[in-house]
C-alpha cells in the first residue's frame, strides 16, 4: 500500500475562521464573506471567498465594493503564498494562517477560530463556504 493510498481515509484536524466584512467598523454590523482553512498535517491553507454586494450595500450604501473585493483577493493571495502573499510569501502555511487570523479593526476581519476533522481540507473549505457564507 502506498503512502498516498493509506492517507486517503485519514482524518486530520483542521482549523477554520470566517472572513467577515464590517462595512462600518464603528457600527459593528457584519456578514460572512469567506472562510480560511488550515490543516497542519497536510501543510494546507486556503481561503474561499464570496462577496454579497447586496448585503454590503444594504449595510453601507457608500461602501467601497472594489476595495472590499481587493481585500478578499489579498486574503486568498496570502493563502496561496509566493509573490501574491507579499512579505508572508516565504512563510509556511501555518504562519500565513496565523497572520490572517490576527485580530484587526478593518473592513475585512477574521472571526474566531474553530476546529474539526477532515479527510480533504480543500473540499472542507468548499463545504464551509457553502454552509456559512453563501
Short mmCIF file of C-alpha atoms in Angstrom, two decimals, residues 39-129:
data_model
loop_
_atom_site.label_atom_id
_atom_site.label_comp_id
_atom_site.label_asym_id
_atom_site.label_seq_id
_atom_site.Cartn_x
_atom_site.Cartn_y
_atom_site.Cartn_z
CA UNK A 39 -4.59 21.78 8.18
CA UNK A 40 -1.15 21.42 9.75
CA UNK A 41 -0.84 17.69 8.98
CA UNK A 42 -1.19 18.43 5.27
CA UNK A 43 0.59 21.81 5.19
CA UNK A 44 -2.62 23.18 3.72
CA UNK A 45 -4.02 26.69 3.95
CA UNK A 46 -6.68 28.16 1.68
CA UNK A 47 -9.31 30.84 1.52
CA UNK A 48 -12.62 30.67 -0.25
CA UNK A 49 -14.49 33.96 -0.59
CA UNK A 50 -17.81 35.22 -1.89
CA UNK A 51 -18.88 38.86 -1.61
CA UNK A 52 -22.61 39.51 -1.43
CA UNK A 53 -22.70 43.03 -2.85
CA UNK A 54 -26.37 43.49 -1.97
CA UNK A 55 -25.64 42.87 1.73
CA UNK A 56 -22.64 45.18 1.58
CA UNK A 57 -24.69 47.99 0.02
CA UNK A 58 -27.55 47.39 2.46
CA UNK A 59 -25.22 47.91 5.43
CA UNK A 60 -23.36 50.80 3.80
CA UNK A 61 -24.70 52.33 0.58
CA UNK A 62 -21.35 54.12 0.13
CA UNK A 63 -19.17 51.04 0.67
CA UNK A 64 -16.07 50.64 -1.47
CA UNK A 65 -17.02 47.40 -3.29
CA UNK A 66 -13.80 47.41 -5.33
CA UNK A 67 -11.72 47.86 -2.17
CA UNK A 68 -13.51 45.06 -0.33
CA UNK A 69 -13.04 42.72 -3.31
CA UNK A 70 -9.34 43.62 -3.38
CA UNK A 71 -9.01 42.87 0.35
CA UNK A 72 -10.67 39.47 -0.13
CA UNK A 73 -8.34 38.70 -3.06
CA UNK A 74 -5.40 39.67 -0.85
CA UNK A 75 -6.52 37.12 1.76
CA UNK A 76 -6.60 34.46 -0.96
CA UNK A 77 -3.16 35.59 -2.14
CA UNK A 78 -1.63 35.21 1.31
CA UNK A 79 -3.02 31.68 1.50
CA UNK A 80 -1.52 30.86 -1.91
CA UNK A 81 1.93 32.02 -0.82
CA UNK A 82 4.63 33.08 -3.23
CA UNK A 83 4.73 36.60 -4.66
CA UNK A 84 0.96 37.04 -4.24
CA UNK A 85 1.47 36.82 -0.45
CA UNK A 86 3.91 39.73 -0.25
CA UNK A 87 6.15 39.53 2.82
CA UNK A 88 4.29 36.42 4.02
CA UNK A 89 5.13 34.60 0.78
CA UNK A 90 8.08 32.55 2.03
CA UNK A 91 6.34 31.64 5.31
CA UNK A 92 4.90 28.17 5.84
CA UNK A 93 1.14 27.53 5.70
CA UNK A 94 0.75 27.77 9.47
CA UNK A 95 2.43 31.16 9.75
CA UNK A 96 0.34 32.53 6.88
CA UNK A 97 -2.86 31.27 8.56
CA UNK A 98 -1.85 32.80 11.91
CA UNK A 99 -1.10 36.10 10.21
CA UNK A 100 -4.55 36.10 8.58
CA UNK A 101 -6.47 35.29 11.77
CA UNK A 102 -4.78 38.02 13.83
CA UNK A 103 -7.44 40.44 15.12
CA UNK A 104 -7.71 43.69 13.21
CA UNK A 105 -10.06 46.64 13.06
CA UNK A 106 -10.57 46.91 9.31
CA UNK A 107 -13.44 46.39 6.90
CA UNK A 108 -12.32 42.78 6.26
CA UNK A 109 -11.72 40.89 9.52
CA UNK A 110 -11.22 37.31 10.68
CA UNK A 111 -13.66 35.69 13.07
CA UNK A 112 -12.78 33.28 15.89
CA UNK A 113 -11.00 30.02 15.10
CA UNK A 114 -12.88 26.71 15.20
CA UNK A 115 -11.66 23.15 14.66
CA UNK A 116 -12.84 19.95 13.04
CA UNK A 117 -11.70 16.73 11.38
CA UNK A 118 -11.45 16.21 7.65
CA UNK A 119 -10.14 13.79 5.06
CA UNK A 120 -9.92 16.57 2.44
CA UNK A 121 -9.14 20.14 3.57
CA UNK A 122 -9.84 21.64 0.13
CA UNK A 123 -13.27 20.02 0.00
CA UNK A 124 -13.88 21.18 3.58
CA UNK A 125 -13.13 24.77 2.56
CA UNK A 126 -15.69 24.50 -0.24
CA UNK A 127 -18.26 22.91 2.10
CA UNK A 128 -17.80 25.62 4.74
CA UNK A 129 -18.13 28.36 2.14
#
